[in-house]
XYZ file of C-alpha atoms in Angstrom:
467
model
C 71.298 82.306 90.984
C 68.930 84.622 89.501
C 66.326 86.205 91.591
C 64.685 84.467 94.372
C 62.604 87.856 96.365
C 59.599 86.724 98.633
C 56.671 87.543 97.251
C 54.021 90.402 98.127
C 51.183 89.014 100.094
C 48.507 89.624 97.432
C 50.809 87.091 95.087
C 51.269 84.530 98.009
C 47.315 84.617 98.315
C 47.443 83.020 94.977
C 50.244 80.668 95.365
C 48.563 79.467 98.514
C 45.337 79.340 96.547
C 47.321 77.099 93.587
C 49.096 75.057 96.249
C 45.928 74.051 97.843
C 43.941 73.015 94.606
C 47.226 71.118 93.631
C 47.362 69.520 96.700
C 43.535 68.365 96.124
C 45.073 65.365 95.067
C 46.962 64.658 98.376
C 43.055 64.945 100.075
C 41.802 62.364 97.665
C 45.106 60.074 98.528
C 44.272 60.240 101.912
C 40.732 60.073 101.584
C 41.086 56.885 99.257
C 43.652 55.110 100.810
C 42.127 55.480 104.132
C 38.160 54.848 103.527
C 38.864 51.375 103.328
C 39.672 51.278 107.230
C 35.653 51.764 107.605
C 34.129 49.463 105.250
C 36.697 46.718 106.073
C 34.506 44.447 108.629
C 31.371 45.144 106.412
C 33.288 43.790 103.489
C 34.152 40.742 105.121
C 30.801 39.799 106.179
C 29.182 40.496 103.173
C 30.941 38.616 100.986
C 31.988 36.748 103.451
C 35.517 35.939 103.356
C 38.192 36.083 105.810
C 41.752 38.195 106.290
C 43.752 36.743 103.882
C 41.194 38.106 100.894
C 40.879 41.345 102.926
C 44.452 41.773 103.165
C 44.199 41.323 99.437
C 41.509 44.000 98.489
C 42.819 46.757 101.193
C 46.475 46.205 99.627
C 45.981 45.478 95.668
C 45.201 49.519 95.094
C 48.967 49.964 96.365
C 50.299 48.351 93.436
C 47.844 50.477 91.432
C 49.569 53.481 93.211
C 53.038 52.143 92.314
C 52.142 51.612 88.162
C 50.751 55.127 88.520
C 53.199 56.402 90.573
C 55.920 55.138 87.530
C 53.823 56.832 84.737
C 52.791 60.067 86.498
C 56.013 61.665 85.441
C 55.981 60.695 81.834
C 52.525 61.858 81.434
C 53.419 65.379 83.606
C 56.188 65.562 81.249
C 53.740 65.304 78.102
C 50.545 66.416 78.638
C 51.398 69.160 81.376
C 50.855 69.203 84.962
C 47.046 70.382 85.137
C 46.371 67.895 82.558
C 47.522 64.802 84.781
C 45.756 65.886 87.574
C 42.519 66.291 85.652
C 42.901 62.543 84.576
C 43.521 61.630 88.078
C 40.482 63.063 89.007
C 38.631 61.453 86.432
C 39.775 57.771 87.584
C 39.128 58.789 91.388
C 35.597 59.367 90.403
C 34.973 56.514 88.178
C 36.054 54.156 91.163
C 34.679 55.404 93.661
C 31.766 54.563 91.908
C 32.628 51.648 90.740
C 33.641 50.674 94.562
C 30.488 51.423 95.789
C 28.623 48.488 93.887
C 30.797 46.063 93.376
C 29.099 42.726 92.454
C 32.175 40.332 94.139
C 35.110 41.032 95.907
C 37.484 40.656 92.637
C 35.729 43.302 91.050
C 35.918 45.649 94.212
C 39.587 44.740 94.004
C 39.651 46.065 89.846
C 37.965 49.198 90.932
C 40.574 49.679 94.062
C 43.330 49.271 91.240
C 42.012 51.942 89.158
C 41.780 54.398 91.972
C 45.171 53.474 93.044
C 46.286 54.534 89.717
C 44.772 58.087 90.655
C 46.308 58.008 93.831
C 50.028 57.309 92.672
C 49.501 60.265 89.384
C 47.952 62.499 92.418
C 51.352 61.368 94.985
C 53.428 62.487 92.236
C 52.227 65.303 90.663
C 51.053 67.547 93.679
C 54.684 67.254 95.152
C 56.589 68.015 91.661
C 53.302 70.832 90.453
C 54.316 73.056 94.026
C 57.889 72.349 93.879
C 57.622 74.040 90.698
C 55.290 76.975 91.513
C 56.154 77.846 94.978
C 58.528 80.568 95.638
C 62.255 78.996 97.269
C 61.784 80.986 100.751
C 58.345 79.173 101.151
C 58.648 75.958 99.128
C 58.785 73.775 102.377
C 55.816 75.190 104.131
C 53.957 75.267 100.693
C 55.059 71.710 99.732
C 53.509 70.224 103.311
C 50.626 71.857 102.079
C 49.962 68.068 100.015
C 50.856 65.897 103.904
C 48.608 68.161 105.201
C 46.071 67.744 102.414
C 46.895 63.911 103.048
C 46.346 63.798 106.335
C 42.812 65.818 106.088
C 41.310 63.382 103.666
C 42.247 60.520 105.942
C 40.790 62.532 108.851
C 37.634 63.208 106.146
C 37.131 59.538 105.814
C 37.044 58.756 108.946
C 34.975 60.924 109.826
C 32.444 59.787 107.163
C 32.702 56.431 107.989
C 31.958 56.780 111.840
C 29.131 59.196 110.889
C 27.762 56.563 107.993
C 28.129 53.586 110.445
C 26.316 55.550 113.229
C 23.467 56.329 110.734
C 23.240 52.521 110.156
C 23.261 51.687 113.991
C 26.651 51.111 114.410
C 27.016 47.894 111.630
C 28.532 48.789 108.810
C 26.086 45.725 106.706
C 23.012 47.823 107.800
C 21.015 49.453 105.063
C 21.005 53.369 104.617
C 18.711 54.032 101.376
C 18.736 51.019 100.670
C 22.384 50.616 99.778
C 24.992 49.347 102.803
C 26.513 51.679 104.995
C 30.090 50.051 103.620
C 28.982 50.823 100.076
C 27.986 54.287 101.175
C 31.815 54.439 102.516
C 33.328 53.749 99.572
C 31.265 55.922 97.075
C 31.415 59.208 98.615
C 35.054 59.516 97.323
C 33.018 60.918 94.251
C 32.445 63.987 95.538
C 35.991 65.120 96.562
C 37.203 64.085 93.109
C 34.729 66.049 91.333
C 36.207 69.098 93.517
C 39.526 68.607 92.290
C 38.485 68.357 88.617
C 37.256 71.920 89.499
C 39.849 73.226 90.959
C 42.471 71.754 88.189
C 40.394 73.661 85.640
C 41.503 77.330 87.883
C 45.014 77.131 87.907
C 47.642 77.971 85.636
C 50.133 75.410 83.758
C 54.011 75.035 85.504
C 55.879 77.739 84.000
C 58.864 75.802 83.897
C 56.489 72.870 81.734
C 54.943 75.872 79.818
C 58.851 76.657 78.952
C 59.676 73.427 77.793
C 56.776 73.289 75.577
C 57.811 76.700 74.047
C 55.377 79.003 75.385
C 57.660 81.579 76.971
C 54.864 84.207 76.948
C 52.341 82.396 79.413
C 55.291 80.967 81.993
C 56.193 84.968 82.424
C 52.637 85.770 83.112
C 51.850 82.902 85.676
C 56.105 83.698 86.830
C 54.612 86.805 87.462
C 51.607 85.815 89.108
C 53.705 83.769 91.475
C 56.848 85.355 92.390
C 55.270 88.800 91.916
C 56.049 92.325 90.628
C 59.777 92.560 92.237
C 60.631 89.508 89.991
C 63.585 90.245 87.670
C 61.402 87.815 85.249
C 64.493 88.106 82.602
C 67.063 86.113 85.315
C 63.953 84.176 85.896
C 62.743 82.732 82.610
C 67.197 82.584 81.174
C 67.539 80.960 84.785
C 64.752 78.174 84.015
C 65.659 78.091 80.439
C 69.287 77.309 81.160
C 68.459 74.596 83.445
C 65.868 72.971 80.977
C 68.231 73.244 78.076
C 71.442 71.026 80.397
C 68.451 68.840 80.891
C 67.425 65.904 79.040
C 64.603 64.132 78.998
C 65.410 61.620 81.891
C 65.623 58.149 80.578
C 65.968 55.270 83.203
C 69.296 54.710 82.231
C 69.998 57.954 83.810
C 69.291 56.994 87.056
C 71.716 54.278 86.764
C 75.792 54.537 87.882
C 77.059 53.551 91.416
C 77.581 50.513 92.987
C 74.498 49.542 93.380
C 72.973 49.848 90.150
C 71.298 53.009 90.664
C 73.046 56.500 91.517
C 73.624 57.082 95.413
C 70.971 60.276 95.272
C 68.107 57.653 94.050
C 68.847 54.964 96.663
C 68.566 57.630 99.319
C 65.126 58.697 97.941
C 63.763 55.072 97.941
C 65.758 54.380 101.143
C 63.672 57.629 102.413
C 60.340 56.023 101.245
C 60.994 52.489 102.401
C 61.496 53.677 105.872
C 58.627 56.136 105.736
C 56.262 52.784 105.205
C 58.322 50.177 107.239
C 57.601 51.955 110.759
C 54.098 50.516 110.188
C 51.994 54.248 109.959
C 49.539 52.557 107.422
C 48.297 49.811 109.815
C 47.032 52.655 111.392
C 45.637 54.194 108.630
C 44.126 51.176 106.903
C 43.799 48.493 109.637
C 43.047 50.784 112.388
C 39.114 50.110 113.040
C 40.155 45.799 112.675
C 43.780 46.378 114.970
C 41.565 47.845 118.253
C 38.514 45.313 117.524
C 40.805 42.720 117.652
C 41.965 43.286 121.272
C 37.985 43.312 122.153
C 36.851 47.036 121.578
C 33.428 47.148 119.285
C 33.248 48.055 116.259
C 31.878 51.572 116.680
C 34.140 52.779 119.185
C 37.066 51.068 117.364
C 35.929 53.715 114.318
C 36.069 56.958 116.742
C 39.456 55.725 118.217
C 40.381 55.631 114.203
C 39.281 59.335 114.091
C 40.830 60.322 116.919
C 44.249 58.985 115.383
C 43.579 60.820 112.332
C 42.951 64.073 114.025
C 46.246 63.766 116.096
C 47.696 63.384 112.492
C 46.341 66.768 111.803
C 47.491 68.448 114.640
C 51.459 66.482 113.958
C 50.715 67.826 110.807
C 50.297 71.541 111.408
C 53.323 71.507 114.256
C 55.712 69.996 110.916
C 54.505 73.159 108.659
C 55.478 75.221 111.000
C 58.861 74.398 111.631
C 60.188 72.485 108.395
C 61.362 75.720 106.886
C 62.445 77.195 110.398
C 64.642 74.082 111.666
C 65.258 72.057 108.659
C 64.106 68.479 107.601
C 66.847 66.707 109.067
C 66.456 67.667 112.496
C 62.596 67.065 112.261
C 63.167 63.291 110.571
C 65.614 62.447 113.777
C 63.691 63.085 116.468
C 60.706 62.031 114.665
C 62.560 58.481 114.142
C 63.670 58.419 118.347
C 59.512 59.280 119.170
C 58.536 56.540 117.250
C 60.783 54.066 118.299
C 59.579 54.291 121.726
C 55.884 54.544 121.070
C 55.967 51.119 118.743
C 58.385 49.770 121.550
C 55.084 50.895 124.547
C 52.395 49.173 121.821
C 54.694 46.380 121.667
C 54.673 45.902 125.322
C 51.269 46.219 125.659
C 50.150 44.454 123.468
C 51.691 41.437 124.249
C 49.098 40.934 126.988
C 46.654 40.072 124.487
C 44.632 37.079 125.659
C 42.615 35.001 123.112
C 42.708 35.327 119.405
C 39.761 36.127 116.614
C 37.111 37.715 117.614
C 37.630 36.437 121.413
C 41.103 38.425 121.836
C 40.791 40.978 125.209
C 43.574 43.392 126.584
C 42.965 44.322 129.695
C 41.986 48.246 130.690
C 45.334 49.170 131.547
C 47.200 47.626 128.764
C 44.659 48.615 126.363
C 44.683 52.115 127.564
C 48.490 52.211 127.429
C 48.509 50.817 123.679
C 46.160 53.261 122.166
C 48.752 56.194 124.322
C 51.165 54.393 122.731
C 49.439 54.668 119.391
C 48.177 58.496 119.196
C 51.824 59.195 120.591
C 53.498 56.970 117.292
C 51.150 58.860 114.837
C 51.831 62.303 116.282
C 55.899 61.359 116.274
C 55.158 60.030 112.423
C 53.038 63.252 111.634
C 55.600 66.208 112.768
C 58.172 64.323 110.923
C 58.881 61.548 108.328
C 54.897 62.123 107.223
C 55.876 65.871 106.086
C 59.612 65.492 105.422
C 59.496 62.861 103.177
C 57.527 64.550 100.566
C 58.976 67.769 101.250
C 62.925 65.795 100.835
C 61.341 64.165 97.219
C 60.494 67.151 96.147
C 63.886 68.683 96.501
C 66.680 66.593 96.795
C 66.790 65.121 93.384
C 69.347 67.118 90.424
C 66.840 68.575 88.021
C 67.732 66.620 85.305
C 66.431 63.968 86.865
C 63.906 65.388 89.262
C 60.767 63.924 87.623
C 62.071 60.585 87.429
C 63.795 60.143 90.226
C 60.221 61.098 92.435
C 58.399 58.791 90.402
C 60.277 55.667 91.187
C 60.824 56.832 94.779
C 57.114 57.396 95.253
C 56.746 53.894 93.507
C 59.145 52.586 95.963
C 56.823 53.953 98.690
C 53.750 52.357 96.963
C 55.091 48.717 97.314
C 56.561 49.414 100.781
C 53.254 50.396 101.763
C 51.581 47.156 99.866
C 54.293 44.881 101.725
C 52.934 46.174 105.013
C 49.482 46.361 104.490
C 49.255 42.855 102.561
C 51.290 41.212 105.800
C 49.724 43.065 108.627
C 46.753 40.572 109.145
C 48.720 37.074 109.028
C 51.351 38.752 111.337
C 49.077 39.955 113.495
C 47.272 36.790 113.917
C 50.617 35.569 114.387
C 51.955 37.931 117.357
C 50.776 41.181 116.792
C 53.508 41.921 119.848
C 56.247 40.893 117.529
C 55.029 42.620 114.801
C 55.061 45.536 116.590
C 58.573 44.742 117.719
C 59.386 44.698 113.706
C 58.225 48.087 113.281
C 59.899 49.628 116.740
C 62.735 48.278 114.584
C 62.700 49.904 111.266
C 62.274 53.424 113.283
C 65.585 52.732 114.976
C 67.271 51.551 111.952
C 65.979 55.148 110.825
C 67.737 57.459 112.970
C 71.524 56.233 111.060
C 69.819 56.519 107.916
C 69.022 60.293 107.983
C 72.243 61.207 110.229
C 74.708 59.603 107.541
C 72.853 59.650 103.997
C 70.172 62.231 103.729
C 71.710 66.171 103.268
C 69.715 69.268 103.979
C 67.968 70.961 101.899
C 66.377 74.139 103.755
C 66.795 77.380 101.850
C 68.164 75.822 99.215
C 66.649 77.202 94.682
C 65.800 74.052 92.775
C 68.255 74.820 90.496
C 70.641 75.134 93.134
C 70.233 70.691 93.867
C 72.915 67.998 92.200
């Protein structure tokens, strides 16, 4: 299979380096995605509408992630890989903006569209850019390199938004230079997207894109660059060549055969995705400051308990790095599944002792204490695991003929997984928010079967080696 040496540790300096600015994108996913957690009570009383509308404007840039999750591959395919992300950090820019002065809540909810556009290019392209890059004997550590960059955005936002609602006295409709700390939340997404612009513009086209596209001379160069000067770069570029030239174009139709419509391979990938979303990790994420407000903590406090979440995240994040080349992904994604289970099954619990709904809902001390255990607990069980593995598994698992493809509609499967449980979260929880929790206790259950029967390892494992 060609050669596949480790590289010198002056050439993995710059793979890192090109890893990170890739995974840029992954900061501004997280970042986006999660900045809405902050400015959701200010939205609602300054336009002044309830949680069905909320529900609405937190969820609608999902299905903006999904339509650019679907084209990201196309356009990665035809314009290159830096290109894409340069475009996606164009659009984060423009609505972040955009989001910051929005003159009604349907055109917030256009602007949130347009950034999740950028975030499903970014979701796709980061994962497929490394997977390409990265040397095989550190492809798993480098490719958690975009959950990690994930997970520090949504740490970065919620950091910003405690700090901007502080400034503003702890309401998030106060004024801060004469704009509202809410509005503040939202636009400051700018500045992280003109950092990945930048750091697009430093790094060097995929040489297996720059082969396609007939420009054998630069891939050896940045082949070079990235497997370094033990590389038989011969067995590396015929290697690469002969996999592009059994490859077609993928075509939808080529992800069809099976049973089912699709082939097995693809409905593991989306199976993967569905049940990374369907454990509920996103209520967290998005919901997080409204979920502890609504068993009677203040708004404030309920924004550093969201921070404290996301640095847990971090810390899940860093333990998953560590060990998802060591011990595998499967092993990881099981006992992941079994730590989640029982933390949404202790939330469940306690918060079924809610008492009072609205604004009037309390838990008491010991309940409340044992849910947000409960809820640290579920995020650091989600982080080691599904959070990294996932993306790592996407990355991988698919045949390279249909590689591109294949991650785009997983990633859009994700997208509209995630939108199902963020757009029902606030009418269920109103509901029973015990139950709901029940739901998700459920779904990470139902995931331990799933990766013991359908999903294969792929540790160790060349690209070229996959179908």
């Amino acid at each position: 299979m060609g050669t596949h040496s480790a590289p010198r540790d002056e050439h993995l300096g710059h793979v890192v380096f090109i890893s990170a600015a890739a995974a840029m994108g992954g900061f501004l996913f997280g970042y986006d995605s999660a900045v809405i957690n902050g400015a959701v009570t200010g939205i609602q009383k300054h336009f002044g509408v309830g949680n069905g509308e909320t529900a609405f404007v937190v969820a609608i840039a999902l299905l903006g992630s999904a339509a650019g999750a679907v084209v990201a591959g196309w356009l990665a395919d035809h314009y290159g890989r830096v290109r894409t992300m340069l475009l996606a950090a164009v659009l984060f820019a423009i609505s972040g903006i955009g989001s910051m002065f929005p003159p009604s809540i349907e055109v917030l909810g256009m602007w949130r569209v347009l950034g999740g556009i950028a975030i499903g290019i970014a979701s796709v392209i980061a994962p497929t850019y490394i997977a390409e890059v990265a040397p095989t004997a550190y492809r798993g550590r480098l490719a958690s390199f975009q959950q990690m960059a994930i997970v520090l955005g949504i740490t970065v936002s919620q950091l910003a938004n405690w700090a901007l609602n502080q400034a503003a006295g702890g309401e998030s409709t106060n004024h801060l230079a004469g704009v509202q700390a809410w509005q503040w939340m939202l636009g400051v997404e700018t500045v992280p997207a003109i950092v990945y612009g930048l750091m697009a513009l430093s790094i060097p086209e995929s040489p297996r894109y720059l082969l396609s596209d007939n420009r054998e001379a630069q891939a050896r160069k940045v082949l070079l660059e990235v497997e370094g000067a033990d590389v038989d770069l011969d067995a590396r570029v015929s290697e690469i060549r002969r996999v592009l030239n059994t490859e077609h174009k993928p075509r939808l139709k080529d992800l069809l055969g099976g049973r089912f419509g699709l082939l097995p391979i693809v409905w593991i990938g989306i199976g993967a995705s569905v049940f990374q979303q369907f454990v509920g990790i996103n209520v967290i994420f998005y919901y997080s400051s409204f979920l502890w407000q609504s068993v009677g903590i203040d708004e404030s406090n309920s924004l550093l308990i969201s921070l404290s979440t996301s640095i847990v995240n971090v810390v899940g994040t860093v333990v998953a790095m560590l060990l998802v080349d060591r011990i595998g992904r499967k092993p990881l994604a099981l006992a992941g599944s079994a730590g989640m289970a029982v933390a949404l099954g202790l939330a469940a619990w306690a918060f079924s002792f809610r008492q009072g709904t609205g604004d009037s809902a309390t838990l008491d001390d010991a309940y409340a204490t044992t849910a947000l255990v409960a809820a640290h607990v579920f995020v650091f069980c989600f982080a080691f695991s599904w959070g990294v593995v996932v993306w790592v598994l996407l990355g991988e698992m698919f045949p390279n003929r249909i590689r591109a493809l294949a991650l785009s509609v997983a990633a859009s499967a994700q997208w509209i997984a995630n939108w199902a449980i963020t757009v029902t979260f606030p009418n269920l929880s109103d509901w029973n928010l015990s139950a709901t929790y029940v739901i998700y206790a459920c779904f990470a259950l139902l995931s331990i079967p799933f990766v013991a029967f359908c999903i294969k390892e792929t540790k160790g494992k060349a690209l070229e080696e996959m179908g």
